[in-house]
Amino acid sequence: MLCVNVELKERSYPIHIGAGLLTNTDCYPLKSGNKVMIVTNPTVAQHYLSTVTDTLEKIGCLVEHVLLTDGEQYKTLDSLNLIFTALLKANHGRDTTIVALGGGVIGDVAGYAAASYQRGVRFIQIPTTLLAQVDSSVGGKTAVNHELGKNMIGAFYQPTAVIVDTLTLNTLPKREVNAGLAEVIKYGAILDFPFFQWLEQHIDNLVALEQNALQQCIARCCQLKADIVARDETEKGDRALLNLGHTFGHAIETHLGYGNWLHGEAVAAGCMMAAALSEKLGDLTPHDVVRLEKLLARANLPTVSPDGMTAQDYLPLMLTTTMPNPAKSTTKTKSRPFLKWAGGKYRLTDEINRLLPKCKQCLIEPFVGAGAVFLNSHFERYILADINPDLIHLFNIVKQGV
């Protein structure tokens, strides 16, 4: 078993990674007499609910469960209310623990329920999809969707522990495994070039769910995210880098309808858009762009925008929220400086005025919470805090393979 710690002082917690951990009582920070509400969906429940319930009862916990309908389209306030109703009907108090057993949707909704119920109760993440294991279960982002935007209602709320049983991936559809690899590749592209090179050598092992490669990969991703979360828990700086590809991705998901493209598939296309723009700006070599495209393709992921989506479809969905200005620690909607990320500090520059004419074949990606991350050779990052609406006509969605 591997273990990664998320260091947040008194709110620090472990991420346990290994095969067969669902039955390992040592991984659960619970004791006899604790009340537990497991939140899951029917698909996951048929495989793992009885196993987790048996393990918790072996500890001596009083266990109940609530089933949510499966799918991103059900990541809603209505689903959140089902959890509250189950907790209230069973007389769960402030000392209860919510266990999120499932993928990213279950983790997000159950986590937000834990953050809200009686002003906050403990919760444990047991992610059963690769995407959740390497990304959404770590760091405390919890939310539900609104019809006008993804993850618009939520809170930062850390779990007590994360339990990653890599054997749960054996029952995951291949498409879901591939979608999780998009987040894995993202980590290598923005944070760890040696890890990117390792992925080029081992991507086939990961697609095949080879256990040693999986555990090494998940541990590295969790460590990279844990380090960033420790520095920037509520996404005021470094953590925004993890959103590479996500504003394009969220726009795709919202436009097509939640569930038509998986989250990881949308992120993969968004990463390629950011990479293509970076090449146009002269900050990423054509060779590096091709490397990224080939790696995504080997993971059976899309590398272009969905057919039929235009800039007019993307932009309203990408500009639904205001974004913080890191230079002034305030939120602005009119001031849109170009920011260079280097050496851990933001630096304003007017270089964007020179670079804009080069971007006519790309759409700049501003992501919710900070700005747009563009790849630079060997991973120097560039961030654009926002888009000036007067310049929107300059940009078109990347529709061709690179």
Short mmCIF file of C-alpha atoms in Angstrom, two decimals:
data_model
loop_
_atom_site.label_atom_id
_atom_site.label_comp_id
_atom_site.label_asym_id
_atom_site.label_seq_id
_atom_site.Cartn_x
_atom_site.Cartn_y
_atom_site.Cartn_z
CA MET A 1 0.00 0.00 0.00
CA LEU A 2 1.17 3.49 -0.88
CA CYS A 3 0.23 6.58 1.14
CA VAL A 4 0.25 10.26 0.19
CA ASN A 5 -0.48 12.95 2.77
CA VAL A 6 -2.30 16.20 2.05
CA GLU A 7 -0.68 18.65 4.46
CA LEU A 8 -3.23 21.17 5.75
CA LYS A 9 -2.18 21.48 9.39
CA GLU A 10 -5.03 20.26 11.63
CA ARG A 11 -7.06 19.29 8.55
CA SER A 12 -4.35 17.10 7.01
CA TYR A 13 -5.43 13.68 5.78
CA PRO A 14 -4.02 10.54 4.15
CA ILE A 15 -4.65 9.12 0.69
CA HIS A 16 -4.28 5.33 0.83
CA ILE A 17 -3.54 3.67 -2.54
CA GLY A 18 -3.44 -0.05 -3.19
CA ALA A 19 -5.26 -3.20 -4.24
CA GLY A 20 -7.99 -4.59 -1.99
CA LEU A 21 -8.21 -1.62 0.38
CA LEU A 22 -12.03 -1.67 0.59
CA THR A 23 -11.70 -4.49 3.13
CA ASN A 24 -8.75 -3.00 5.04
CA THR A 25 -10.21 -1.67 8.30
CA ASP A 26 -6.98 0.22 9.06
CA CYS A 27 -7.73 2.63 6.21
CA TYR A 28 -10.99 3.88 7.73
CA PRO A 29 -10.63 6.62 10.40
CA LEU A 30 -13.68 5.33 12.27
CA LYS A 31 -14.42 3.52 15.52
CA SER A 32 -17.12 1.35 17.01
CA GLY A 33 -20.40 3.18 17.48
CA ASN A 34 -19.86 5.75 14.72
CA LYS A 35 -22.88 6.40 12.50
CA VAL A 36 -22.12 6.30 8.76
CA MET A 37 -24.17 7.20 5.71
CA ILE A 38 -22.79 5.75 2.47
CA VAL A 39 -23.68 7.77 -0.62
CA THR A 40 -23.40 5.82 -3.86
CA ASN A 41 -25.28 4.97 -7.06
CA PRO A 42 -26.88 1.72 -8.25
CA THR A 43 -24.03 0.91 -10.65
CA VAL A 44 -21.35 1.10 -7.97
CA ALA A 45 -23.61 -0.35 -5.29
CA GLN A 46 -24.01 -3.67 -7.10
CA HIS A 47 -20.23 -4.14 -7.05
CA TYR A 48 -19.00 -2.60 -3.80
CA LEU A 49 -21.74 -1.46 -1.40
CA SER A 50 -21.93 -4.76 0.49
CA THR A 51 -18.13 -4.97 0.73
CA VAL A 52 -17.78 -1.50 2.23
CA THR A 53 -20.80 -2.02 4.50
CA ASP A 54 -19.34 -5.29 5.82
CA THR A 55 -15.98 -3.62 6.49
CA LEU A 56 -17.60 -0.73 8.37
CA GLU A 57 -19.77 -3.10 10.41
CA LYS A 58 -16.67 -5.11 11.26
CA ILE A 59 -15.29 -1.89 12.79
CA GLY A 60 -18.54 -1.56 14.73
CA CYS A 61 -20.11 1.31 12.78
CA LEU A 62 -23.86 1.78 12.37
CA VAL A 63 -24.22 1.88 8.59
CA GLU A 64 -26.96 3.15 6.28
CA HIS A 65 -26.89 4.16 2.65
CA VAL A 66 -28.60 6.36 0.09
CA LEU A 67 -28.59 5.74 -3.67
CA LEU A 68 -28.38 8.60 -6.16
CA THR A 69 -29.21 8.25 -9.84
CA ASP A 70 -26.07 7.70 -11.88
CA GLY A 71 -24.76 10.39 -14.23
CA GLU A 72 -23.42 13.94 -14.47
CA GLN A 73 -26.89 15.22 -15.34
CA TYR A 74 -27.99 14.26 -11.81
CA LYS A 75 -25.30 16.28 -10.07
CA THR A 76 -27.98 18.68 -8.87
CA LEU A 77 -29.58 20.28 -5.85
CA ASP A 78 -32.33 17.66 -6.07
CA SER A 79 -29.76 14.89 -5.56
CA LEU A 80 -28.20 16.86 -2.72
CA ASN A 81 -31.59 17.06 -1.04
CA LEU A 82 -31.99 13.28 -1.24
CA ILE A 83 -28.91 12.94 0.95
CA PHE A 84 -30.21 15.48 3.47
CA THR A 85 -33.55 13.69 3.61
CA ALA A 86 -31.90 10.31 4.24
CA LEU A 87 -29.73 11.80 7.01
CA LEU A 88 -32.65 13.53 8.72
CA LYS A 89 -34.99 10.54 8.52
CA ALA A 90 -32.31 8.35 10.12
CA ASN A 91 -31.61 10.95 12.84
CA HIS A 92 -27.97 11.50 11.92
CA GLY A 93 -26.38 14.22 14.01
CA ARG A 94 -23.31 16.37 13.74
CA ASP A 95 -21.11 13.43 14.74
CA THR A 96 -22.04 11.36 11.66
CA THR A 97 -19.70 10.49 8.78
CA ILE A 98 -20.66 10.56 5.12
CA VAL A 99 -18.82 8.07 2.89
CA ALA A 100 -18.69 8.91 -0.82
CA LEU A 101 -18.50 5.60 -2.69
CA GLY A 102 -18.30 6.21 -6.43
CA GLY A 103 -16.87 8.48 -9.07
CA GLY A 104 -16.52 12.22 -9.32
CA VAL A 105 -20.25 12.96 -9.31
CA ILE A 106 -20.86 11.01 -6.10
CA GLY A 107 -17.77 12.55 -4.49
CA ASP A 108 -18.76 16.09 -5.39
CA VAL A 109 -22.39 15.78 -4.26
CA ALA A 110 -21.66 13.79 -1.10
CA GLY A 111 -18.82 16.16 -0.22
CA TYR A 112 -21.07 19.19 -0.57
CA ALA A 113 -23.69 17.44 1.56
CA ALA A 114 -21.03 16.87 4.22
CA ALA A 115 -19.98 20.52 4.05
CA SER A 116 -23.59 21.67 4.47
CA TYR A 117 -25.33 19.17 6.76
CA GLN A 118 -25.56 20.66 10.25
CA ARG A 119 -22.81 23.09 9.16
CA GLY A 120 -20.31 20.35 8.43
CA VAL A 121 -19.78 16.67 9.20
CA ARG A 122 -16.90 14.30 8.50
CA PHE A 123 -16.66 12.53 5.18
CA ILE A 124 -14.49 9.90 3.56
CA GLN A 125 -13.81 9.61 -0.15
CA ILE A 126 -13.73 6.13 -1.71
CA PRO A 127 -13.29 6.93 -5.42
CA THR A 128 -14.07 4.09 -7.84
CA THR A 129 -13.16 5.77 -11.15
CA LEU A 130 -9.67 6.67 -12.32
CA LEU A 131 -10.64 10.31 -12.79
CA ALA A 132 -11.85 10.55 -9.21
CA GLN A 133 -8.84 8.64 -7.86
CA VAL A 134 -6.29 10.98 -9.41
CA ASP A 135 -8.18 14.25 -9.22
CA SER A 136 -11.66 15.00 -7.91
CA SER A 137 -11.43 13.04 -4.64
CA VAL A 138 -8.34 14.99 -3.56
CA GLY A 139 -8.32 18.63 -2.51
CA GLY A 140 -11.76 19.31 -1.12
CA LYS A 141 -13.63 20.74 -4.10
CA THR A 142 -17.30 19.86 -3.74
CA ALA A 143 -20.20 21.12 -5.85
CA VAL A 144 -23.38 20.56 -7.79
CA ASN A 145 -24.20 21.88 -11.23
CA HIS A 146 -26.67 24.56 -12.28
CA GLU A 147 -28.39 24.60 -15.65
CA LEU A 148 -26.33 27.72 -16.46
CA GLY A 149 -22.96 26.26 -15.54
CA LYS A 150 -20.98 23.36 -14.12
CA ASN A 151 -19.92 23.36 -10.45
CA MET A 152 -21.49 26.75 -9.82
CA ILE A 153 -22.81 25.84 -6.34
CA GLY A 154 -20.37 24.30 -3.89
CA ALA A 155 -17.70 24.63 -1.22
CA PHE A 156 -14.11 23.80 -0.42
CA TYR A 157 -14.39 21.04 2.19
CA GLN A 158 -11.67 18.49 2.90
CA PRO A 159 -12.30 14.79 3.54
CA THR A 160 -11.00 12.93 6.57
CA ALA A 161 -9.37 10.31 4.35
CA VAL A 162 -9.26 9.09 0.76
CA ILE A 163 -9.21 5.33 0.12
CA VAL A 164 -8.14 4.36 -3.41
CA ASP A 165 -8.68 0.67 -4.12
CA THR A 166 -7.20 0.17 -7.57
CA LEU A 167 -9.10 -3.11 -8.05
CA THR A 168 -12.32 -1.10 -8.44
CA LEU A 169 -11.07 -0.05 -11.87
CA ASN A 170 -11.57 -3.62 -13.09
CA THR A 171 -15.33 -3.03 -13.22
CA LEU A 172 -15.03 0.41 -14.83
CA PRO A 173 -16.00 0.71 -18.52
CA LYS A 174 -12.97 1.27 -20.75
CA ARG A 175 -14.30 4.64 -21.85
CA GLU A 176 -14.30 5.78 -18.20
CA VAL A 177 -10.74 4.54 -17.72
CA ASN A 178 -9.63 6.52 -20.77
CA ALA A 179 -11.42 9.63 -19.51
CA GLY A 180 -9.46 9.41 -16.26
CA LEU A 181 -6.21 9.28 -18.19
CA ALA A 182 -6.93 12.79 -19.49
CA GLU A 183 -6.44 14.16 -15.98
CA VAL A 184 -3.33 12.01 -15.57
CA ILE A 185 -1.79 13.40 -18.75
CA LYS A 186 -2.74 16.92 -17.64
CA TYR A 187 -0.57 16.56 -14.52
CA GLY A 188 2.46 15.65 -16.59
CA ALA A 189 1.87 18.46 -19.06
CA ILE A 190 1.66 21.26 -16.50
CA LEU A 191 3.63 20.11 -13.46
CA ASP A 192 6.07 17.28 -14.04
CA PHE A 193 7.90 16.75 -17.33
CA PRO A 194 9.66 13.55 -16.14
CA PHE A 195 6.23 12.17 -15.28
CA PHE A 196 5.04 13.10 -18.78
CA GLN A 197 7.97 11.12 -20.18
CA TRP A 198 7.09 8.21 -17.87
CA LEU A 199 3.53 8.29 -19.22
CA GLU A 200 4.83 8.10 -22.78
CA GLN A 201 6.57 4.87 -21.81
CA HIS A 202 3.74 3.36 -19.72
CA ILE A 203 0.45 4.63 -21.16
CA ASP A 204 -0.30 1.20 -22.66
CA ASN A 205 0.17 -0.41 -19.23
CA LEU A 206 -2.27 2.09 -17.74
CA VAL A 207 -4.87 1.48 -20.44
CA ALA A 208 -4.51 -2.24 -19.69
CA LEU A 209 -4.96 -1.57 -15.94
CA GLU A 210 -1.62 -3.12 -14.98
CA GLN A 211 -1.58 -2.81 -11.18
CA ASN A 212 2.00 -1.70 -10.52
CA ALA A 213 1.83 1.03 -13.15
CA LEU A 214 -1.61 2.14 -11.93
CA GLN A 215 -0.54 2.48 -8.31
CA GLN A 216 2.63 4.39 -9.22
CA CYS A 217 0.66 6.66 -11.52
CA ILE A 218 -2.15 7.39 -9.06
CA ALA A 219 0.33 8.05 -6.23
CA ARG A 220 2.29 10.52 -8.37
CA CYS A 221 -0.85 12.36 -9.45
CA CYS A 222 -2.11 12.55 -5.88
CA GLN A 223 1.26 13.83 -4.67
CA LEU A 224 1.33 16.55 -7.32
CA LYS A 225 -2.16 17.65 -6.42
CA ALA A 226 -1.52 17.39 -2.67
CA ASP A 227 1.50 19.67 -2.98
CA ILE A 228 -0.53 22.30 -4.81
CA VAL A 229 -3.51 22.04 -2.46
CA ALA A 230 -1.19 22.49 0.51
CA ARG A 231 0.07 25.75 -1.02
CA ASP A 232 -3.24 27.02 -2.37
CA GLU A 233 -6.28 25.25 -0.93
CA THR A 234 -8.95 27.63 -2.25
CA GLU A 235 -7.52 28.30 -5.71
CA LYS A 236 -6.17 31.82 -5.40
CA GLY A 237 -2.93 31.03 -7.24
CA ASP A 238 -1.09 27.79 -8.05
CA ARG A 239 -4.12 25.53 -7.84
CA ALA A 240 -5.65 27.27 -10.85
CA LEU A 241 -2.98 25.58 -12.98
CA LEU A 242 -4.84 22.29 -12.49
CA ASN A 243 -7.68 23.69 -14.60
CA LEU A 244 -5.79 23.29 -17.86
CA GLY A 245 -8.38 22.32 -20.46
CA HIS A 246 -11.29 22.66 -18.06
CA THR A 247 -13.03 25.80 -19.26
CA PHE A 248 -13.20 24.45 -22.78
CA GLY A 249 -14.21 21.13 -21.23
CA HIS A 250 -16.95 22.59 -19.05
CA ALA A 251 -18.28 24.51 -22.04
CA ILE A 252 -18.40 21.30 -24.09
CA GLU A 253 -20.21 19.42 -21.33
CA THR A 254 -22.75 22.21 -20.80
CA HIS A 255 -23.39 22.76 -24.50
CA LEU A 256 -23.78 19.09 -25.41
CA GLY A 257 -25.68 18.25 -22.24
CA TYR A 258 -24.07 16.63 -19.21
CA GLY A 259 -23.13 13.03 -19.90
CA ASN A 260 -22.86 13.13 -23.69
CA TRP A 261 -19.11 13.71 -23.47
CA LEU A 262 -17.39 12.44 -20.35
CA HIS A 263 -15.56 15.07 -18.31
CA GLY A 264 -12.13 13.64 -19.16
CA GLU A 265 -12.95 13.55 -22.86
CA ALA A 266 -13.88 17.23 -22.79
CA VAL A 267 -10.73 18.08 -20.82
CA ALA A 268 -8.57 16.23 -23.37
CA ALA A 269 -9.96 18.34 -26.22
CA GLY A 270 -9.52 21.47 -24.11
CA CYS A 271 -5.88 20.63 -23.39
CA MET A 272 -5.21 20.35 -27.11
CA MET A 273 -6.83 23.75 -27.72
CA ALA A 274 -4.59 25.30 -25.06
CA ALA A 275 -1.54 23.56 -26.54
CA ALA A 276 -2.39 24.71 -30.06
CA LEU A 277 -2.71 28.29 -28.86
CA SER A 278 0.58 28.02 -27.00
CA GLU A 279 2.23 26.99 -30.25
CA LYS A 280 0.69 30.00 -31.99
CA LEU A 281 2.11 32.23 -29.27
CA GLY A 282 5.54 30.71 -29.75
CA ASP A 283 5.65 29.22 -26.26
CA LEU A 284 5.33 25.56 -27.23
CA THR A 285 7.19 23.85 -30.02
CA PRO A 286 5.27 21.97 -32.74
CA HIS A 287 7.12 18.83 -31.61
CA ASP A 288 5.77 19.17 -28.06
CA VAL A 289 2.23 19.74 -29.33
CA VAL A 290 2.47 16.56 -31.38
CA ARG A 291 3.78 14.67 -28.34
CA LEU A 292 0.74 15.75 -26.33
CA GLU A 293 -1.64 14.84 -29.14
CA LYS A 294 -0.07 11.41 -29.60
CA LEU A 295 -0.24 10.65 -25.88
CA LEU A 296 -3.91 11.62 -25.69
CA ALA A 297 -4.66 9.58 -28.80
CA ARG A 298 -2.94 6.51 -27.34
CA ALA A 299 -5.33 6.87 -24.41
CA ASN A 300 -8.21 6.84 -26.92
CA LEU A 301 -9.16 10.44 -26.12
CA PRO A 302 -10.50 13.17 -28.44
CA THR A 303 -8.08 15.88 -29.53
CA VAL A 304 -10.46 18.27 -31.33
CA SER A 305 -13.64 20.15 -30.50
CA PRO A 306 -16.99 18.36 -30.97
CA ASP A 307 -18.48 18.69 -34.43
CA GLY A 308 -20.80 21.64 -34.72
CA MET A 309 -19.55 23.71 -31.78
CA THR A 310 -18.59 27.24 -32.73
CA ALA A 311 -16.89 30.09 -30.92
CA GLN A 312 -20.34 31.55 -30.33
CA ASP A 313 -21.29 28.33 -28.52
CA TYR A 314 -18.18 28.34 -26.31
CA LEU A 315 -17.77 31.94 -25.27
CA PRO A 316 -21.01 32.56 -23.31
CA LEU A 317 -20.37 29.38 -21.33
CA MET A 318 -16.74 30.30 -20.68
CA LEU A 319 -17.50 33.80 -19.46
CA THR A 320 -20.29 33.07 -17.00
CA THR A 321 -18.26 34.03 -13.93
CA THR A 322 -15.90 36.80 -12.98
CA MET A 323 -12.27 35.96 -12.27
CA PRO A 324 -9.85 37.11 -9.59
CA ASN A 325 -7.07 39.53 -10.41
CA PRO A 326 -3.99 37.96 -8.70
CA ALA A 327 -2.16 41.31 -8.77
CA LYS A 328 -4.78 43.02 -6.60
CA SER A 329 -6.60 40.16 -4.83
CA THR A 330 -9.91 41.47 -6.13
CA THR A 331 -12.40 40.21 -8.66
CA LYS A 332 -12.71 42.15 -11.89
CA THR A 333 -14.69 41.80 -15.07
CA LYS A 334 -13.21 44.64 -17.11
CA SER A 335 -9.47 44.60 -16.46
CA ARG A 336 -7.95 41.73 -18.42
CA PRO A 337 -4.18 41.73 -18.03
CA PHE A 338 -1.89 39.12 -19.50
CA LEU A 339 0.03 37.40 -16.74
CA LYS A 340 3.21 35.40 -16.95
CA TRP A 341 3.70 32.64 -14.40
CA ALA A 342 7.34 32.14 -13.52
CA GLY A 343 9.23 31.44 -10.34
CA GLY A 344 6.05 31.26 -8.27
CA LYS A 345 5.01 34.86 -8.93
CA TYR A 346 2.59 36.58 -11.26
CA ARG A 347 3.99 39.35 -13.45
CA LEU A 348 1.90 41.73 -15.52
CA THR A 349 2.95 42.36 -19.07
CA ASP A 350 1.46 44.03 -22.11
CA GLU A 351 2.90 41.29 -24.32
CA ILE A 352 -0.61 40.10 -25.12
CA ASN A 353 -1.11 43.11 -27.40
CA ARG A 354 1.73 41.87 -29.57
CA LEU A 355 0.63 38.26 -29.50
CA LEU A 356 -3.08 38.61 -30.21
CA PRO A 357 -2.73 38.85 -34.00
CA LYS A 358 -1.09 35.42 -33.97
CA CYS A 359 -4.11 33.78 -32.35
CA LYS A 360 -6.69 33.96 -35.11
CA GLN A 361 -6.95 30.17 -35.38
CA CYS A 362 -7.35 29.51 -31.67
CA LEU A 363 -9.65 30.36 -28.80
CA ILE A 364 -7.93 31.64 -25.68
CA GLU A 365 -9.06 29.67 -22.65
CA PRO A 366 -10.01 31.63 -19.52
CA PHE A 367 -10.92 29.17 -16.78
CA VAL A 368 -13.18 29.74 -13.84
CA GLY A 369 -11.23 31.11 -10.90
CA ALA A 370 -8.01 32.46 -12.39
CA GLY A 371 -7.39 32.57 -16.12
CA ALA A 372 -6.08 30.50 -18.94
CA VAL A 373 -3.18 28.11 -18.62
CA PHE A 374 -1.08 27.66 -21.73
CA LEU A 375 1.70 25.14 -22.02
CA ASN A 376 5.26 26.27 -22.51
CA SER A 377 8.16 24.07 -23.54
CA HIS A 378 9.38 22.29 -20.40
CA PHE A 379 6.39 23.66 -18.53
CA GLU A 380 6.76 27.34 -17.88
CA ARG A 381 3.15 28.44 -17.55
CA TYR A 382 1.37 31.45 -18.99
CA ILE A 383 -1.91 32.71 -17.63
CA LEU A 384 -4.44 35.07 -19.16
CA ALA A 385 -6.71 36.48 -16.50
CA ASP A 386 -9.69 37.06 -18.76
CA ILE A 387 -10.83 37.72 -22.31
CA ASN A 388 -11.58 41.19 -23.55
CA PRO A 389 -14.98 40.85 -25.28
CA ASP A 390 -13.86 43.36 -27.91
CA LEU A 391 -11.29 40.81 -29.09
CA ILE A 392 -13.58 37.78 -29.22
CA HIS A 393 -13.94 38.05 -32.99
CA LEU A 394 -10.23 37.28 -33.37
CA PHE A 395 -10.59 33.72 -32.12
CA ASN A 396 -11.95 30.55 -33.66
CA ILE A 397 -12.14 27.08 -32.16
CA VAL A 398 -9.38 24.70 -33.16
CA LYS A 399 -11.11 22.19 -35.43
CA GLN A 400 -8.18 20.43 -37.09
CA GLY A 401 -5.76 17.91 -35.66
CA VAL A 402 -2.36 19.41 -34.91
#
